[in-house]
PDB file of C-alpha atoms in Angstrom:
ATOM      1  CA  MET A   1      -8.824  19.545  -0.503  1.00 46.00           C
ATOM      2  CA  ARG A   2     -10.612  16.312   0.469  1.00 53.00           C
ATOM      3  CA  PRO A   3      -8.389  13.376   1.552  1.00 52.00           C
ATOM      4  CA  ASP A   4     -10.008  11.246  -1.179  1.00 54.00           C
ATOM      5  CA  ALA A   5      -8.927  13.970  -3.722  1.00 55.00           C
ATOM      6  CA  LEU A   6      -5.236  13.283  -3.015  1.00 53.00           C
ATOM      7  CA  PRO A   7      -3.207  12.141  -6.015  1.00 54.00           C
ATOM      8  CA  PRO A   8      -2.985   8.325  -6.580  1.00 55.00           C
ATOM      9  CA  ALA A   9       0.932   8.427  -6.079  1.00 53.00           C
ATOM     10  CA  HIS A  10       0.161   9.468  -2.316  1.00 52.00           C
ATOM     11  CA  LEU A  11      -1.089   5.995  -1.729  1.00 54.00           C
ATOM     12  CA  ASP A  12       2.236   4.425  -2.497  1.00 56.00           C
ATOM     13  CA  ASP A  13       4.425   6.848  -0.590  1.00 56.00           C
ATOM     14  CA  PRO A  14       5.007   6.076   3.043  1.00 55.00           C
ATOM     15  CA  ASP A  15       6.304   9.660   3.734  1.00 56.00           C
ATOM     16  CA  PRO A  16       3.544  12.147   3.556  1.00 53.00           C
ATOM     17  CA  ARG A  17       6.208  14.946   4.029  1.00 54.00           C
ATOM     18  CA  ARG A  18       7.174  14.546   0.427  1.00 52.00           C
ATOM     19  CA  TYR A  19       3.904  16.229  -0.639  1.00 50.00           C
ATOM     20  CA  ARG A  20       2.819  19.780  -0.114  1.00 49.00           C
ATOM     21  CA  ALA A  21      -0.756  20.601  -1.148  1.00 49.00           C
ATOM     22  CA  GLY A  22      -0.814  17.344  -3.164  1.00 50.00           C
ATOM     23  CA  VAL A  23       2.168  18.176  -5.197  1.00 51.00           C
ATOM     24  CA  SER A  24       5.155  15.865  -5.063  1.00 52.00           C
ATOM     25  CA  THR A  25       8.580  17.255  -4.445  1.00 53.00           C
ATOM     26  CA  GLU A  26      10.135  14.325  -6.173  1.00 56.00           C
ATOM     27  CA  GLY A  27      11.982  15.368  -9.456  1.00 56.00           C
ATOM     28  CA  ASP A  28      12.513  19.017  -8.540  1.00 57.00           C
ATOM     29  CA  ASP A  29      15.795  19.042 -10.325  1.00 63.00           C
ATOM     30  CA  ASP A  30      14.324  17.878 -13.602  1.00 62.00           C
ATOM     31  CA  PRO A  31      14.999  20.414 -16.373  1.00 65.00           C
ATOM     32  CA  PRO A  32      11.956  22.614 -17.347  1.00 68.00           C
ATOM     33  CA  PRO A  33       9.844  21.206 -20.277  1.00 65.00           C
ATOM     34  CA  THR A  34      10.430  22.479 -23.626  1.00 72.00           C
ATOM     35  CA  GLU A  35       8.010  24.572 -25.439  1.00 74.00           C
ATOM     36  CA  LYS A  36       5.564  22.368 -27.628  1.00 71.00           C
ATOM     37  CA  THR A  37       4.683  23.124 -31.176  1.00 72.00           C
ATOM     38  CA  ALA A  38       0.988  23.881 -31.778  1.00 66.00           C
ATOM     39  CA  SER A  39       0.457  20.366 -33.232  1.00 69.00           C
ATOM     40  CA  GLU A  40       1.974  18.859 -29.933  1.00 77.00           C
ATOM     41  CA  ARG A  41      -0.341  20.718 -27.516  1.00 84.00           C
ATOM     42  CA  ILE A  42      -3.522  19.383 -26.289  1.00 87.00           C
ATOM     43  CA  THR A  43      -6.657  21.118 -26.911  1.00 91.00           C
ATOM     44  CA  ILE A  44      -9.180  22.380 -24.396  1.00 92.00           C
ATOM     45  CA  GLU A  45     -11.691  19.756 -25.693  1.00 93.00           C
ATOM     46  CA  GLU A  46      -9.223  16.950 -25.414  1.00 93.00           C
ATOM     47  CA  LEU A  47      -8.288  18.102 -21.926  1.00 91.00           C
ATOM     48  CA  GLU A  48     -11.957  18.301 -20.941  1.00 91.00           C
ATOM     49  CA  ALA A  49     -12.513  14.774 -22.350  1.00 92.00           C
ATOM     50  CA  LEU A  50      -9.465  13.480 -20.313  1.00 90.00           C
ATOM     51  CA  MET A  51     -10.584  15.101 -17.091  1.00 88.00           C
ATOM     52  CA  ALA A  52     -14.081  13.894 -17.565  1.00 88.00           C
ATOM     53  CA  ALA A  53     -12.979  10.335 -18.132  1.00 90.00           C
ATOM     54  CA  ALA A  54     -10.841  10.438 -14.826  1.00 92.00           C
ATOM     55  CA  VAL A  55     -13.792  11.317 -12.446  1.00 91.00           C
ATOM     56  CA  ASP A  56     -17.263   9.796 -11.719  1.00 89.00           C
ATOM     57  CA  GLU A  57     -20.512  11.712 -11.644  1.00 88.00           C
ATOM     58  CA  ASP A  58     -19.818  12.828  -7.996  1.00 90.00           C
ATOM     59  CA  GLY A  59     -16.523  14.233  -8.970  1.00 88.00           C
ATOM     60  CA  ASN A  60     -14.363  11.552  -7.376  1.00 90.00           C
ATOM     61  CA  ASP A  61     -11.149  10.352  -8.882  1.00 92.00           C
ATOM     62  CA  ILE A  62     -11.853   7.015 -10.531  1.00 93.00           C
ATOM     63  CA  ARG A  63      -8.246   5.959 -10.581  1.00 90.00           C
ATOM     64  CA  LEU A  64      -7.818   6.615  -6.912  1.00 90.00           C
ATOM     65  CA  ALA A  65     -11.094   4.550  -6.089  1.00 92.00           C
ATOM     66  CA  GLU A  66      -9.605   1.685  -8.237  1.00 93.00           C
ATOM     67  CA  ALA A  67      -6.225   1.919  -6.519  1.00 92.00           C
ATOM     68  CA  THR A  68      -7.879   1.906  -3.082  1.00 91.00           C
ATOM     69  CA  ALA A  69     -10.078  -1.257  -3.873  1.00 94.00           C
ATOM     70  CA  ARG A  70      -6.846  -3.015  -4.875  1.00 96.00           C
ATOM     71  CA  MET A  71      -5.358  -2.298  -1.296  1.00 96.00           C
ATOM     72  CA  THR A  72      -4.700  -4.849   1.270  1.00 96.00           C
ATOM     73  CA  PRO A  73      -5.896  -3.960   4.716  1.00 96.00           C
ATOM     74  CA  GLU A  74      -2.350  -3.154   5.855  1.00 97.00           C
ATOM     75  CA  GLU A  75      -1.933  -0.856   2.747  1.00 96.00           C
ATOM     76  CA  ARG A  76      -5.193   0.806   3.485  1.00 94.00           C
ATOM     77  CA  ARG A  77      -4.197   1.294   7.135  1.00 96.00           C
ATOM     78  CA  GLN A  78      -0.779   2.845   5.977  1.00 96.00           C
ATOM     79  CA  SER A  79      -2.645   5.087   3.500  1.00 93.00           C
ATOM     80  CA  ASP A  80      -5.132   6.342   5.997  1.00 95.00           C
ATOM     81  CA  GLU A  81      -2.201   6.959   8.436  1.00 97.00           C
ATOM     82  CA  ASN A  82      -0.334   8.912   5.694  1.00 96.00           C
ATOM     83  CA  ILE A  83      -3.455  10.973   4.913  1.00 95.00           C
ATOM     84  CA  ARG A  84      -4.058  11.882   8.552  1.00 97.00           C
ATOM     85  CA  ALA A  85      -0.198  13.004   8.979  1.00 97.00           C
ATOM     86  CA  TRP A  86      -0.439  15.041   5.758  1.00 97.00           C
ATOM     87  CA  ALA A  87      -3.856  16.616   6.921  1.00 97.00           C
ATOM     88  CA  ALA A  88      -2.219  17.490  10.451  1.00 97.00           C
ATOM     89  CA  GLU A  89       0.761  18.993   8.544  1.00 96.00           C
ATOM     90  CA  VAL A  90      -1.438  21.118   6.410  1.00 96.00           C
ATOM     91  CA  GLN A  91      -3.616  22.397   9.342  1.00 96.00           C
ATOM     92  CA  SER A  92      -0.442  23.208  11.383  1.00 95.00           C
ATOM     93  CA  SER A  93       0.971  25.121   8.510  1.00 94.00           C
ATOM     94  CA  LEU A  94      -2.180  26.959   8.069  1.00 94.00           C
ATOM     95  CA  ARG A  95      -2.360  27.815  11.752  1.00 93.00           C
ATOM     96  CA  LYS A  96       1.151  29.149  11.657  1.00 91.00           C
ATOM     97  CA  LYS A  97       0.387  31.201   8.513  1.00 89.00           C
ATOM     98  CA  HIS A  98      -2.629  32.926   9.925  1.00 88.00           C
ATOM     99  CA  ALA A  99      -1.433  33.272  13.577  1.00 84.00           C
ATOM    100  CA  LYS A 100      -1.169  36.861  14.738  1.00 80.00           C
ATOM    101  CA  PRO A 101       2.298  37.947  15.793  1.00 78.00           C
ATOM    102  CA  PRO A 102       2.803  38.456  19.442  1.00 77.00           C
ATOM    103  CA  GLY A 103       1.699  41.894  20.669  1.00 75.00           C
ATOM    104  CA  VAL A 104      -0.663  42.496  17.755  1.00 67.00           C
TER     105      VAL A 104
END
């Protein structure tokens, strides 16, 4: 995942450990969602339209770009630091996952 493809919530969180592969661990104790009736469900066409409205022609998240543009230099520095820490954690996890056991 490209760092610029991280969810916008990541920009506001000073602790990158709360995110695993771009998914927040916050609210894990929330009850599961109830099944929606057919009339409450979103259609594929509606989902496609919402997704298309959220990205630009290059596939970048428009909301992320807007949030980044509003950042102060200090907020941007902290965000960059969070992204680097998150990426280092992911790389370390992948190395451990794919490492060969001793003696193999």
